[in-house]
mmCIF file of C-alpha atoms in Angstrom:
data_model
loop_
_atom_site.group_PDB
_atom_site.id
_atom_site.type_symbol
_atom_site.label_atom_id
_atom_site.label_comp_id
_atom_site.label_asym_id
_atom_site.label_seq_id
_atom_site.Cartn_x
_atom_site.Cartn_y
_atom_site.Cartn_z
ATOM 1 C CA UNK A 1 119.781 -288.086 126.431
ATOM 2 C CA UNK A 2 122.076 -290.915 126.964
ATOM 3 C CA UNK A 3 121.968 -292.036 130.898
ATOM 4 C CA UNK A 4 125.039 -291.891 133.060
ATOM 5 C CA UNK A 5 125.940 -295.022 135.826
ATOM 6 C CA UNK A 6 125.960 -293.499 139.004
ATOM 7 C CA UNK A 7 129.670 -294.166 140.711
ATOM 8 C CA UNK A 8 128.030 -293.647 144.346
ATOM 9 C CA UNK A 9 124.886 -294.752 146.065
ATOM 10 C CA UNK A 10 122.699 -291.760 146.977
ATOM 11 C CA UNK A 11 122.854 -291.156 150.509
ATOM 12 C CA UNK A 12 119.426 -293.939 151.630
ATOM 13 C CA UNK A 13 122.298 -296.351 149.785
ATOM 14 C CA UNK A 14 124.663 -295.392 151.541
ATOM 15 C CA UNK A 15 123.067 -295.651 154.761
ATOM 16 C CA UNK A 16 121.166 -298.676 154.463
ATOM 17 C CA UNK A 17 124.088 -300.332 153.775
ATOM 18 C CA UNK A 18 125.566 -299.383 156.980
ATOM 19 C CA UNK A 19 122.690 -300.855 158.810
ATOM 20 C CA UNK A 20 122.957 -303.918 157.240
ATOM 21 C CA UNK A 21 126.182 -304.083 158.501
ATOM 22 C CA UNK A 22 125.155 -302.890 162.110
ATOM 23 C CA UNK A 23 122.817 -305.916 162.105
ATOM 24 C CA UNK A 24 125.851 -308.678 162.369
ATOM 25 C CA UNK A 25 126.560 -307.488 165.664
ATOM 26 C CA UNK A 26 122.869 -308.334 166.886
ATOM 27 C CA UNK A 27 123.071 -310.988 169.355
ATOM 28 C CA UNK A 28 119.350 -312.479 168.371
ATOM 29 C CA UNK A 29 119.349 -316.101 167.043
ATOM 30 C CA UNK A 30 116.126 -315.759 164.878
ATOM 31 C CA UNK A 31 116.571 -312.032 163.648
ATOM 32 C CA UNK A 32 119.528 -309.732 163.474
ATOM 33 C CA UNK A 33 118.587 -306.089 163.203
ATOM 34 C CA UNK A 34 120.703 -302.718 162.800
ATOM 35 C CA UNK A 35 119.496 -299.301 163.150
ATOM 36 C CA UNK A 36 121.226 -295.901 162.176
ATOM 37 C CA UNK A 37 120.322 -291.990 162.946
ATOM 38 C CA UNK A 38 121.601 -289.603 160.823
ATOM 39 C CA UNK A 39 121.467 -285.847 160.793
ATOM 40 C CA UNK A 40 122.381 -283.943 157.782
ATOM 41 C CA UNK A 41 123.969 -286.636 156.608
ATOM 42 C CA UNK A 42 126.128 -287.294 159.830
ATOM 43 C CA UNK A 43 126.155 -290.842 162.068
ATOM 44 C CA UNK A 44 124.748 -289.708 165.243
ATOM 45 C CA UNK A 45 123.895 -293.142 166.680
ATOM 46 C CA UNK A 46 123.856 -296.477 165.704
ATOM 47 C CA UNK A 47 122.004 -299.969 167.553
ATOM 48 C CA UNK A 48 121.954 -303.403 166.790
ATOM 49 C CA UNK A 49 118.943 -305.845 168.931
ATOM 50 C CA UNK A 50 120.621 -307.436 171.623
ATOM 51 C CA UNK A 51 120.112 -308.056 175.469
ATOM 52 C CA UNK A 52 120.016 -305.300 177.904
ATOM 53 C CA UNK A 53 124.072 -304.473 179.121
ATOM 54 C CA UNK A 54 125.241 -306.937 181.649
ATOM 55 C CA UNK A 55 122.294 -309.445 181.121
ATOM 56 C CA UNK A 56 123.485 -312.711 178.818
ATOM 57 C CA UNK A 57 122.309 -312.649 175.317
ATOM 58 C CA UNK A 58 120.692 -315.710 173.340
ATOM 59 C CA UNK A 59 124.282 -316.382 171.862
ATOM 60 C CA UNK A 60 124.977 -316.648 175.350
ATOM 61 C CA UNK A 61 122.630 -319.041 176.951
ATOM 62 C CA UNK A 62 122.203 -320.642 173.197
ATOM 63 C CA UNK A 63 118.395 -320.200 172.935
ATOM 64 C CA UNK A 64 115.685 -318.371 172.206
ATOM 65 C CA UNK A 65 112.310 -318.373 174.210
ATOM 66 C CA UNK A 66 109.950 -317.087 171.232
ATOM 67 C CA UNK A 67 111.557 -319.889 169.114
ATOM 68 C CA UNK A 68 111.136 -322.231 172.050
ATOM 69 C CA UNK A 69 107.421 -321.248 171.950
ATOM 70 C CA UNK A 70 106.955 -320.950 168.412
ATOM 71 C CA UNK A 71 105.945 -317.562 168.964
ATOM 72 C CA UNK A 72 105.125 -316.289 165.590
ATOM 73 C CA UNK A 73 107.585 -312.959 164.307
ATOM 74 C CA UNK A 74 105.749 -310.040 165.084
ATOM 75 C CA UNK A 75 104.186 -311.261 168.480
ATOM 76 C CA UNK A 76 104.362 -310.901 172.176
ATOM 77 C CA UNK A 77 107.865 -308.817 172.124
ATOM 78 C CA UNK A 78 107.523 -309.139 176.096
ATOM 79 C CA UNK A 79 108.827 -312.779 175.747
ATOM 80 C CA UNK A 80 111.964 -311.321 174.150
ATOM 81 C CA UNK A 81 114.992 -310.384 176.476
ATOM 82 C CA UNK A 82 116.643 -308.601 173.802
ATOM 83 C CA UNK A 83 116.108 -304.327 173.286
ATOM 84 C CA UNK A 84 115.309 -303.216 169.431
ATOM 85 C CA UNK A 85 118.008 -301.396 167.291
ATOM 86 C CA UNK A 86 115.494 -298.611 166.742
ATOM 87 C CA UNK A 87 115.587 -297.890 170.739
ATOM 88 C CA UNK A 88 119.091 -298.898 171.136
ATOM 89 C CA UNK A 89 120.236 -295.975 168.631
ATOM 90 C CA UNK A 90 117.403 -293.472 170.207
ATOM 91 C CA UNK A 91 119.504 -294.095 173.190
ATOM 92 C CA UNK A 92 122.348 -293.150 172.430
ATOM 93 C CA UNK A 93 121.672 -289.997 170.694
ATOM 94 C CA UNK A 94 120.868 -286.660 171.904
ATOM 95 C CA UNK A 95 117.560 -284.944 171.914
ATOM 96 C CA UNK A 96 119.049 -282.659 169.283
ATOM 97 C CA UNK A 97 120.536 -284.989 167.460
ATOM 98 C CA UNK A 98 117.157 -286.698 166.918
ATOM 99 C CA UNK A 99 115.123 -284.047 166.282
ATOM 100 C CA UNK A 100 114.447 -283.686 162.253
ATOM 101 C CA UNK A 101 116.878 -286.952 161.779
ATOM 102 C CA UNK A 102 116.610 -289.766 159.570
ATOM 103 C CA UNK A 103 116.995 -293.865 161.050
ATOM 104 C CA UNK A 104 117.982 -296.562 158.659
ATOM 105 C CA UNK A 105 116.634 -299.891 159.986
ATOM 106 C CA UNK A 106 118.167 -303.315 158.219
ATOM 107 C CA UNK A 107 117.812 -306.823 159.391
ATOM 108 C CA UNK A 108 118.592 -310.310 158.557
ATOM 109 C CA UNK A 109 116.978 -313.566 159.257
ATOM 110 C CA UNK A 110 118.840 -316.436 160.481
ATOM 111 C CA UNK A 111 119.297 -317.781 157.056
ATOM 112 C CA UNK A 112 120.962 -314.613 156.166
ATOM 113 C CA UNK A 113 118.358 -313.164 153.920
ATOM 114 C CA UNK A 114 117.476 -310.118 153.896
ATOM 115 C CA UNK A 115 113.812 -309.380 156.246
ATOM 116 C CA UNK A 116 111.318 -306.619 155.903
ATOM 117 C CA UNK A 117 111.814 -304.531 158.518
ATOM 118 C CA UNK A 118 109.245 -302.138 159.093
ATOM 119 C CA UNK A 119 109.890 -300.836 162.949
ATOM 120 C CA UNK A 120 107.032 -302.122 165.725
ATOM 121 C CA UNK A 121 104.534 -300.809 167.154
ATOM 122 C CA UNK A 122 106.589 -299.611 170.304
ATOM 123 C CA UNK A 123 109.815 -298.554 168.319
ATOM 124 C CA UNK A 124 106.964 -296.127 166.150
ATOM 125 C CA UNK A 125 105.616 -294.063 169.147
ATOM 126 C CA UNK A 126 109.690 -294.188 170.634
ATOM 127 C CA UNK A 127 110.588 -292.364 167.045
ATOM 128 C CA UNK A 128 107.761 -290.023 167.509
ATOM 129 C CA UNK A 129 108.437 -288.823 171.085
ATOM 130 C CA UNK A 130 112.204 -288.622 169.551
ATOM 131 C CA UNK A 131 110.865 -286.347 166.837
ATOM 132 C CA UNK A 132 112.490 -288.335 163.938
ATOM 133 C CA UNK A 133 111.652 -286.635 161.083
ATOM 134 C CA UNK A 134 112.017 -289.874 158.309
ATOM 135 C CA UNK A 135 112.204 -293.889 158.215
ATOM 136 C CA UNK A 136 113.828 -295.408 155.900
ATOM 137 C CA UNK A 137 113.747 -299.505 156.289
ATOM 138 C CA UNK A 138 114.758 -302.356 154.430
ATOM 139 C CA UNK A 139 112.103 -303.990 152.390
ATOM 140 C CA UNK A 140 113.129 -307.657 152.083
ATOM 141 C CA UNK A 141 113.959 -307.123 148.547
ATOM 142 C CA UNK A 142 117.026 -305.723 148.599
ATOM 143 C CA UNK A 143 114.966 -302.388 148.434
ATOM 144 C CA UNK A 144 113.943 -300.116 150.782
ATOM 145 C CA UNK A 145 110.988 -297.986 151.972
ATOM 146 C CA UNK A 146 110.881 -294.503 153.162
ATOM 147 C CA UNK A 147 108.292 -293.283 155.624
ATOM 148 C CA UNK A 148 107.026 -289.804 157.173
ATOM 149 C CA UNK A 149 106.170 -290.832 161.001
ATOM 150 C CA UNK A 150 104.007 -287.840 160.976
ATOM 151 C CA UNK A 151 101.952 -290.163 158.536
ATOM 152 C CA UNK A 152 101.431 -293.102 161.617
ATOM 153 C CA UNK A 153 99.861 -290.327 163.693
ATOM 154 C CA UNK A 154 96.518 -290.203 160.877
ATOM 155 C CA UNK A 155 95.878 -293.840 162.456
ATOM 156 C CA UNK A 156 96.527 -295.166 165.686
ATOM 157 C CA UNK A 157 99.761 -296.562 166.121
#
């Protein structure tokens, strides 16, 4: 059986791609992150890491305090003025929207290669209170992983 080229990405693709593109509106010097909620298919909400509304972002004031510190990635978030893509989407959908829905998470480093971007600690119990149902996040290899959070509750997260 002779195999066909696809002309479309399946829908992961598809939205995967979309956070990437969130990502470039992430206001983080070291790491630029995009997150996307779908349900059935649909955009419900959408978040990029940046600085709480009205506070200035690292573009703004033109540093970083992590970096300053040499603050490994990964570690002591609380240093970080900036919110995560994961919770700024969860904000701004509704609790039905959430419920049984899918985020994308992308992210770029400040080289503009791709990162691994497996969600945090925090951002994993936020998705499980929000009863998303899968995770699908970009692997660093122009690949991506999908995840059941139902999975994360077999071991402490």
């Amino acid at each position: 059986m002779k195999k066909t080229k696809r002309l479309r990405p399946d829908w992961d693709e598809y939205f995967i791609g979309i956070a990437k593109a969130v990502s470039t509106r992430a206001t983080c010097l070291r790491r630029k992150y995009g997150a996307v909620i779908t349900k059935d298919n649909i955009i419900v909400g959408t978040g990029y890491n940046g600085a709480p509304v009205g506070m200035k972002d690292c573009l703004e004031v033109g540093k970083c305090t992590r970096k300053e510190l040499q603050i490994p990635h990964g570690e002591r978030y609380e240093l970080c003025y900036s919110v995560h893509a994961e919770a700024n989407a969860i904000i701004r959908a509704s609790v039905d929207e959430l419920r049984g829905a899918t985020i994308y998470i992308s992210g770029i480093d400040d080289r503009k290669r791709e990162c691994y971007s497996e969600p945090c600690m925090m951002c994993k119990r936020m998705m499980l209170n929000s009863r998303i149902a899968k995770v699908v996040y970009s692997d660093g290899n122009n690949r991506f992983v999908v995840a059941d959070p139902k999975k994360w509750l077999k071991k402490r997260v």
